[in-house]
Short mmCIF file of C-alpha atoms in Angstrom, two decimals:
data_model
loop_
_atom_site.label_atom_id
_atom_site.label_comp_id
_atom_site.label_asym_id
_atom_site.label_seq_id
_atom_site.Cartn_x
_atom_site.Cartn_y
_atom_site.Cartn_z
CA MET A 17 -8.49 -9.72 -10.12
CA VAL A 18 -5.84 -7.47 -11.67
CA ILE A 19 -2.10 -8.11 -11.45
CA LEU A 20 0.05 -5.14 -12.47
CA ASN A 21 3.26 -6.39 -14.04
CA TRP A 22 6.55 -4.77 -14.96
CA ASN A 23 9.37 -7.13 -15.87
CA GLY A 24 7.98 -9.69 -13.47
CA LEU A 25 8.39 -12.80 -15.60
CA ARG A 26 9.90 -14.90 -12.81
CA PHE A 27 7.04 -14.02 -10.47
CA LEU A 28 4.40 -14.77 -13.09
CA GLN A 29 6.03 -18.14 -13.71
CA GLU A 30 6.08 -18.95 -10.01
CA PHE A 31 2.83 -17.50 -8.70
CA LEU A 32 0.30 -17.10 -11.51
CA PRO A 33 -0.59 -20.83 -11.63
CA THR A 34 -1.70 -20.78 -7.99
CA VAL A 35 -3.59 -17.52 -8.49
CA LEU A 36 -5.56 -19.18 -11.26
CA ALA A 37 -6.06 -22.39 -9.28
CA HIS A 38 -7.41 -20.54 -6.24
CA SER A 39 -9.49 -17.94 -8.09
CA LEU A 40 -12.02 -20.11 -9.87
CA GLY A 41 -15.06 -18.11 -10.91
CA HIS A 42 -13.14 -14.83 -10.92
CA GLU A 43 -11.57 -13.19 -13.96
CA VAL A 44 -7.79 -12.86 -13.75
CA ILE A 45 -6.24 -9.95 -15.65
CA VAL A 46 -2.61 -8.96 -16.08
CA ALA A 47 -1.97 -5.29 -16.84
CA ASP A 48 1.53 -4.96 -18.26
CA ASN A 49 3.44 -1.71 -17.76
CA ALA A 50 5.47 -1.94 -21.00
CA SER A 51 7.74 -4.72 -19.71
CA THR A 52 11.04 -5.20 -21.52
CA ASP A 53 11.36 -8.85 -20.53
CA THR A 54 9.32 -11.65 -22.12
CA SER A 55 6.35 -11.40 -19.74
CA VAL A 56 3.81 -10.70 -22.46
CA VAL A 57 5.07 -13.48 -24.73
CA PHE A 58 5.01 -15.89 -21.79
CA LEU A 59 1.42 -15.00 -20.91
CA LYS A 60 0.19 -15.34 -24.48
CA GLU A 61 1.88 -18.72 -24.92
CA HIS A 62 1.16 -20.34 -21.57
CA PHE A 63 -1.92 -18.58 -20.16
CA PRO A 64 -4.22 -17.59 -23.03
CA GLU A 65 -7.15 -17.65 -20.58
CA VAL A 66 -5.68 -14.65 -18.76
CA ARG A 67 -6.90 -11.32 -20.09
CA LEU A 68 -3.97 -9.09 -20.99
CA ILE A 69 -4.01 -5.29 -20.92
CA CYS A 70 -0.83 -3.82 -22.40
CA HIS A 71 0.17 -0.25 -21.59
CA ALA A 72 2.27 1.69 -24.10
CA GLN A 73 4.70 2.82 -21.39
CA ASN A 74 5.53 2.24 -17.74
CA TYR A 75 2.94 4.36 -15.95
CA GLY A 76 4.01 3.22 -12.50
CA PHE A 77 1.86 1.49 -9.93
CA CYS A 78 -0.77 4.19 -9.56
CA GLU A 79 -1.60 5.21 -13.10
CA GLY A 80 -0.91 1.68 -14.31
CA TYR A 81 -3.78 0.46 -12.17
CA ASN A 82 -5.99 3.48 -12.89
CA LEU A 83 -5.76 2.98 -16.65
CA ALA A 84 -6.25 -0.77 -16.40
CA LEU A 85 -9.26 -0.58 -14.11
CA GLN A 86 -11.00 1.83 -16.46
CA GLN A 87 -11.26 -1.19 -18.75
CA VAL A 88 -12.60 -3.62 -16.14
CA GLU A 89 -16.25 -4.01 -15.15
CA ALA A 90 -16.76 -5.76 -11.82
CA GLU A 91 -18.34 -5.16 -8.42
CA TYR A 92 -14.99 -5.63 -6.70
CA TYR A 93 -11.41 -5.19 -7.82
CA VAL A 94 -8.61 -7.31 -6.37
CA LEU A 95 -5.31 -5.45 -6.68
CA LEU A 96 -2.67 -8.17 -6.47
CA ASN A 97 1.11 -7.90 -6.79
CA SER A 98 2.79 -10.34 -9.15
CA ASP A 99 4.99 -11.58 -6.27
CA VAL A 100 2.08 -12.77 -4.11
CA ALA A 101 1.24 -16.43 -3.53
CA VAL A 102 -2.44 -16.90 -2.69
CA THR A 103 -3.88 -19.80 -0.70
CA PRO A 104 -6.97 -22.00 -1.17
CA GLY A 105 -10.18 -20.16 -0.34
CA TRP A 106 -8.38 -16.94 0.56
CA LEU A 107 -10.81 -14.59 -1.18
CA ALA A 108 -14.16 -15.87 0.12
CA PRO A 109 -13.91 -14.52 3.72
CA ILE A 110 -13.15 -11.04 2.38
CA LEU A 111 -15.99 -11.03 -0.13
CA ASP A 112 -18.41 -12.40 2.48
CA LEU A 113 -17.43 -9.60 4.85
CA MET A 114 -17.85 -6.90 2.19
CA HIS A 115 -21.15 -8.34 0.97
CA ALA A 116 -22.50 -8.23 4.53
CA ASP A 117 -21.43 -4.63 5.19
CA LYS A 118 -21.78 -2.14 2.34
CA SER A 119 -19.86 0.48 4.31
CA ILE A 120 -16.66 -1.53 3.81
CA ALA A 121 -14.88 -0.23 0.71
CA VAL A 122 -11.46 -1.85 1.14
CA CYS A 123 -10.24 -5.05 2.79
CA GLN A 124 -6.97 -6.97 2.99
CA PRO A 125 -6.07 -10.48 4.20
CA LYS A 126 -3.22 -11.39 6.50
CA ILE A 127 0.07 -10.92 4.61
CA LYS A 128 2.90 -13.30 5.48
CA ALA A 129 6.48 -13.46 4.23
CA GLN A 130 6.95 -15.88 1.34
CA GLN A 131 10.60 -16.55 2.18
CA HIS A 132 10.01 -16.80 5.95
CA PRO A 133 6.40 -18.02 6.21
CA GLN A 134 6.36 -18.10 9.99
CA PHE A 135 6.62 -14.29 9.98
CA LEU A 136 4.23 -11.54 8.99
CA GLU A 137 5.36 -9.52 5.98
CA TYR A 138 6.67 -5.96 5.82
CA ALA A 139 4.28 -4.41 3.30
CA GLY A 140 0.96 -5.22 4.95
CA ALA A 141 1.27 -7.75 7.79
CA ALA A 142 -1.99 -7.71 9.77
CA GLY A 143 -3.30 -4.37 8.57
CA GLY A 144 -1.95 -0.86 8.21
CA LEU A 145 -2.01 1.80 10.92
CA ILE A 146 -0.58 5.32 11.09
CA ASP A 147 0.53 7.73 13.80
CA GLN A 148 -0.57 11.35 14.11
CA PHE A 149 2.55 12.51 12.26
CA GLY A 150 1.82 10.35 9.25
CA TYR A 151 4.31 7.53 9.84
CA PRO A 152 2.73 4.28 8.68
CA TYR A 153 3.26 0.92 10.33
CA CYS A 154 1.43 -2.38 10.58
CA ARG A 155 0.04 -4.69 13.16
CA GLY A 156 2.84 -7.23 13.19
CA ARG A 157 5.51 -4.89 11.81
CA LEU A 158 7.08 -1.82 13.39
CA PHE A 159 9.79 -0.39 11.12
CA GLU A 160 12.17 -3.32 10.48
CA THR A 161 10.85 -5.55 13.29
CA LEU A 162 8.56 -8.34 12.09
CA GLU A 163 6.48 -10.50 14.40
CA ALA A 164 6.08 -14.24 14.04
CA ASP A 165 2.52 -15.25 13.27
CA THR A 166 1.23 -17.10 16.32
CA GLY A 167 -2.43 -16.44 15.65
CA GLN A 168 -2.40 -13.16 17.56
CA TYR A 169 -3.95 -11.39 14.57
CA ASN A 170 -6.59 -13.94 13.59
CA ASP A 171 -9.27 -11.29 13.90
CA VAL A 172 -11.37 -8.90 11.86
CA LEU A 173 -10.64 -5.25 12.55
CA GLU A 174 -11.08 -1.79 11.07
CA ILE A 175 -7.66 -0.41 10.14
CA PHE A 176 -6.34 2.81 8.62
CA TRP A 177 -4.87 1.45 5.40
CA ALA A 178 -4.71 -1.79 3.46
CA THR A 179 -1.66 -2.86 1.51
CA GLY A 180 -1.57 -2.35 -2.24
CA ALA A 181 0.17 -5.72 -2.52
CA CYS A 182 -3.17 -7.45 -1.99
CA MET A 183 -6.35 -5.54 -1.38
CA VAL A 184 -9.97 -5.87 -2.41
CA VAL A 185 -11.72 -2.62 -3.36
CA ARG A 186 -15.35 -1.85 -4.09
CA SER A 187 -15.20 -0.68 -7.71
CA GLU A 188 -17.77 2.11 -7.42
CA VAL A 189 -15.79 3.67 -4.57
CA TYR A 190 -12.51 3.31 -6.46
CA HIS A 191 -13.83 5.29 -9.41
CA ALA A 192 -15.78 7.79 -7.30
CA LEU A 193 -12.49 8.73 -5.62
CA SER A 194 -10.60 8.83 -8.94
CA GLY A 195 -8.48 5.83 -8.01
CA LEU A 196 -4.87 6.00 -6.90
CA GLU A 197 -3.01 9.32 -6.81
CA PRO A 198 -0.99 9.35 -10.08
CA ALA A 199 1.58 11.85 -8.80
CA PHE A 200 2.76 9.26 -6.27
CA PHE A 201 3.88 6.93 -9.10
CA ALA A 202 4.47 4.15 -6.55
CA HIS A 203 4.75 3.64 -2.76
CA MET A 204 2.30 4.84 -0.09
CA GLU A 205 -0.40 5.34 -2.70
CA GLU A 206 -2.62 2.86 -0.87
CA ILE A 207 -2.37 4.92 2.32
CA ASP A 208 -3.51 8.04 0.51
CA PHE A 209 -6.32 6.12 -1.15
CA CYS A 210 -7.50 4.58 2.12
CA TRP A 211 -7.37 7.99 3.81
CA ARG A 212 -9.69 9.32 1.10
CA VAL A 213 -11.90 6.26 1.51
CA LYS A 214 -12.28 7.09 5.19
CA ASN A 215 -12.91 10.75 4.44
CA ALA A 216 -15.76 9.60 2.21
CA GLY A 217 -17.34 7.74 5.12
CA TYR A 218 -16.34 4.16 4.28
CA LYS A 219 -14.41 1.56 6.27
CA VAL A 220 -11.06 -0.08 5.57
CA MET A 221 -10.88 -3.57 7.05
CA TYR A 222 -8.47 -6.38 7.83
CA ASN A 223 -9.67 -9.99 7.73
CA GLY A 224 -7.28 -12.34 9.50
CA HIS A 225 -9.31 -15.42 8.61
CA CYS A 226 -7.45 -15.68 5.30
CA GLU A 227 -3.83 -15.22 4.29
CA VAL A 228 -1.47 -14.80 1.35
CA TYR A 229 2.32 -14.81 1.04
CA HIS A 230 4.30 -11.87 -0.34
CA VAL A 231 7.91 -11.79 -1.54
CA GLY A 232 8.25 -7.99 -1.37
CA GLY A 233 10.78 -5.74 -3.06
CA GLY A 234 10.18 -7.51 -6.33
CA THR A 235 10.28 -4.34 -8.40
CA LEU A 236 12.27 -1.95 -6.20
CA HIS A 237 14.34 -3.27 -3.29
CA LYS A 238 14.11 -1.45 0.02
CA SER A 239 17.87 -0.70 -0.07
CA ASN A 240 17.46 1.29 -3.31
CA PRO A 241 17.73 5.08 -2.75
CA ARG A 242 14.92 5.51 -5.27
CA LYS A 243 12.61 3.69 -2.85
CA THR A 244 13.81 5.97 -0.04
CA PHE A 245 13.01 8.99 -2.20
CA LEU A 246 9.51 7.77 -3.07
CA ASN A 247 8.67 6.84 0.52
CA PHE A 248 9.77 10.19 1.98
CA ARG A 249 8.36 12.29 -0.87
CA ASN A 250 5.02 10.52 -0.85
CA GLY A 251 4.92 10.46 2.94
CA LEU A 252 5.24 14.23 3.11
CA ALA A 253 2.84 14.78 0.20
CA LEU A 254 0.37 12.47 1.93
CA LEU A 255 0.22 14.84 4.89
CA TYR A 256 0.22 18.00 2.78
CA LYS A 257 -2.75 16.64 0.87
CA ASN A 258 -4.85 15.11 3.66
CA LEU A 259 -4.20 16.79 7.03
CA PRO A 260 -7.05 18.92 8.38
CA ALA A 261 -6.39 22.64 8.72
CA ASN A 262 -6.36 22.70 12.53
CA THR A 263 -3.36 20.35 12.77
CA PHE A 264 -1.64 21.07 9.45
CA TYR A 265 1.21 23.40 10.45
CA SER A 266 2.15 21.76 13.74
CA THR A 267 2.09 18.26 12.29
CA MET A 268 4.03 19.23 9.17
CA ALA A 269 6.70 20.96 11.28
CA VAL A 270 7.22 17.91 13.47
CA ARG A 271 7.25 15.59 10.46
CA ILE A 272 9.88 17.66 8.62
CA ILE A 273 12.13 17.69 11.69
CA LEU A 274 11.77 13.93 12.16
CA ASP A 275 12.57 13.32 8.49
CA TRP A 276 15.72 15.41 8.81
CA VAL A 277 16.70 13.39 11.88
CA ALA A 278 16.21 10.25 9.79
CA ALA A 279 18.46 11.70 7.08
CA LEU A 280 21.12 12.46 9.70
CA ARG A 281 20.97 8.87 10.96
CA MET A 282 21.47 7.69 7.39
CA LEU A 283 24.56 9.88 7.03
CA VAL A 284 26.02 8.55 10.28
CA ALA A 285 25.34 5.00 9.06
CA GLY A 286 27.18 5.68 5.81
CA GLN A 287 24.02 5.76 3.70
CA GLN A 288 24.81 9.00 1.90
CA GLN A 289 22.62 8.28 -1.12
CA ASP A 290 19.61 7.60 1.08
CA ALA A 291 20.20 10.82 3.02
CA LYS A 292 20.35 12.74 -0.26
CA ALA A 293 17.14 11.03 -1.33
CA VAL A 294 15.33 12.37 1.76
CA MET A 295 16.45 15.92 1.00
CA SER A 296 15.49 15.54 -2.66
CA ALA A 297 12.09 14.23 -1.60
CA HIS A 298 11.39 17.30 0.54
CA ARG A 299 12.61 19.63 -2.18
CA GLU A 300 10.28 18.08 -4.74
CA VAL A 301 7.23 18.34 -2.50
CA TRP A 302 8.03 22.04 -2.02
CA GLN A 303 8.48 22.56 -5.76
CA GLN A 304 5.14 20.86 -6.44
CA ARG A 305 3.27 22.56 -3.60
CA ALA A 306 0.81 24.25 -5.99
CA TYR A 307 -0.38 20.82 -7.14
CA TRP A 308 -0.70 19.50 -3.59
CA LYS A 309 -2.61 22.61 -2.51
CA LEU A 310 -5.20 21.88 -5.18
CA LYS A 311 -5.44 18.28 -4.04
CA ARG A 312 -5.69 19.46 -0.45
CA LYS A 313 -8.76 21.58 -1.20
CA GLU A 314 -10.59 18.44 -2.32
CA GLN A 315 -10.17 16.85 1.12
CA GLN A 316 -10.44 19.59 3.71
CA TYR A 317 -14.17 19.65 4.26
CA LYS A 318 -14.20 15.90 4.86
CA SER A 319 -11.20 15.13 7.06
CA ASN A 320 -11.49 14.37 10.78
CA PHE A 321 -7.95 13.04 11.16
CA PRO A 322 -6.63 11.96 13.65
CA GLU A 323 -10.06 11.01 15.04
CA MET A 324 -10.20 7.89 12.89
CA PRO A 325 -9.87 4.16 13.58
CA GLY A 326 -6.30 3.01 13.04
CA VAL A 327 -4.59 6.26 14.09
CA PHE A 328 -2.08 6.19 16.97
CA ARG A 329 -2.25 9.46 18.92
CA GLY A 330 1.46 9.44 19.58
CA CYS A 331 4.77 9.25 17.73
CA ILE A 332 5.74 5.80 16.51
CA VAL A 333 9.32 7.00 15.89
CA TRP A 334 9.68 7.92 19.57
CA GLU A 335 8.05 4.71 20.77
CA TYR A 336 10.25 2.48 18.61
CA PHE A 337 13.66 4.15 18.62
CA VAL A 338 13.65 5.75 22.08
CA ARG A 339 11.31 3.65 24.19
CA GLN A 340 12.33 0.43 22.37
CA LYS A 341 8.77 -0.79 21.82
CA THR A 342 8.67 -3.30 18.97
CA THR A 343 5.07 -4.55 18.82
CA VAL A 344 1.67 -2.91 18.52
CA GLN A 345 0.59 -4.53 21.77
CA GLU A 346 3.27 -2.54 23.63
CA LEU A 347 2.05 0.85 22.41
#
């Protein structure tokens, strides 16, 4: 179990004790991304039983995990955010499921909101889905609309992507696929990884028989233009890298137009910095297109998108903003 930390002292103080209490028999590791707070000192003084991997600089979410997991030998990796509260027995149903089916490479539990525990949480909710234009959403969360947890997602289901806030990964698959995409730095890296997992013939699963609670926005708040930039840049790069040739140009054209519409909405709403972030994101993908073309060649012979479980053969933007549909059940 590996927790990637960057200046997350307050989360380690609050949540690490329960992680240790509910993870008996499993090694807990904290990989520190060159924090400038007292996280490392705190861990050494109060939790000497926790293995500490210290990076020399902040490598971001993706490379931070890649470098840390090169130093960890285990059958499964649990990637866990520092702002996640786990619950008693949460891990067993996932491991049982993955032990029983070797084709499952990734699995996530139900993710609920720490501050509003009756609701599912933004980052992962009840499993990640995606539409044919590459817009991700979750069962239990469409854009900013969160569903209350009434047991409607107490199931086990194949999904498109699992949240990086709390996901269990088969280690041999993680390394065979070269881990998380380092050029993403952070945000949407789990979607790219799960897409590659599916291209390799494995399943990504959701297990609603266990749950954890996530604060969210602990490192970068959703109102920060930097987060907007990363989401739009990585979202476009995700498609550039993974779309099959037969749908590449048409899908990319629609996605670019929809992103520009989103930027226009931001301008109208007075969110000038976010609108600029969208334009900067598109410009950077274009500037780095040679890199993404190389990455694309690695995937083309494998991809059968959108003929995959967890893909909505429509436009989630249209369904949500125009048709006013706010739950997965309405789609």
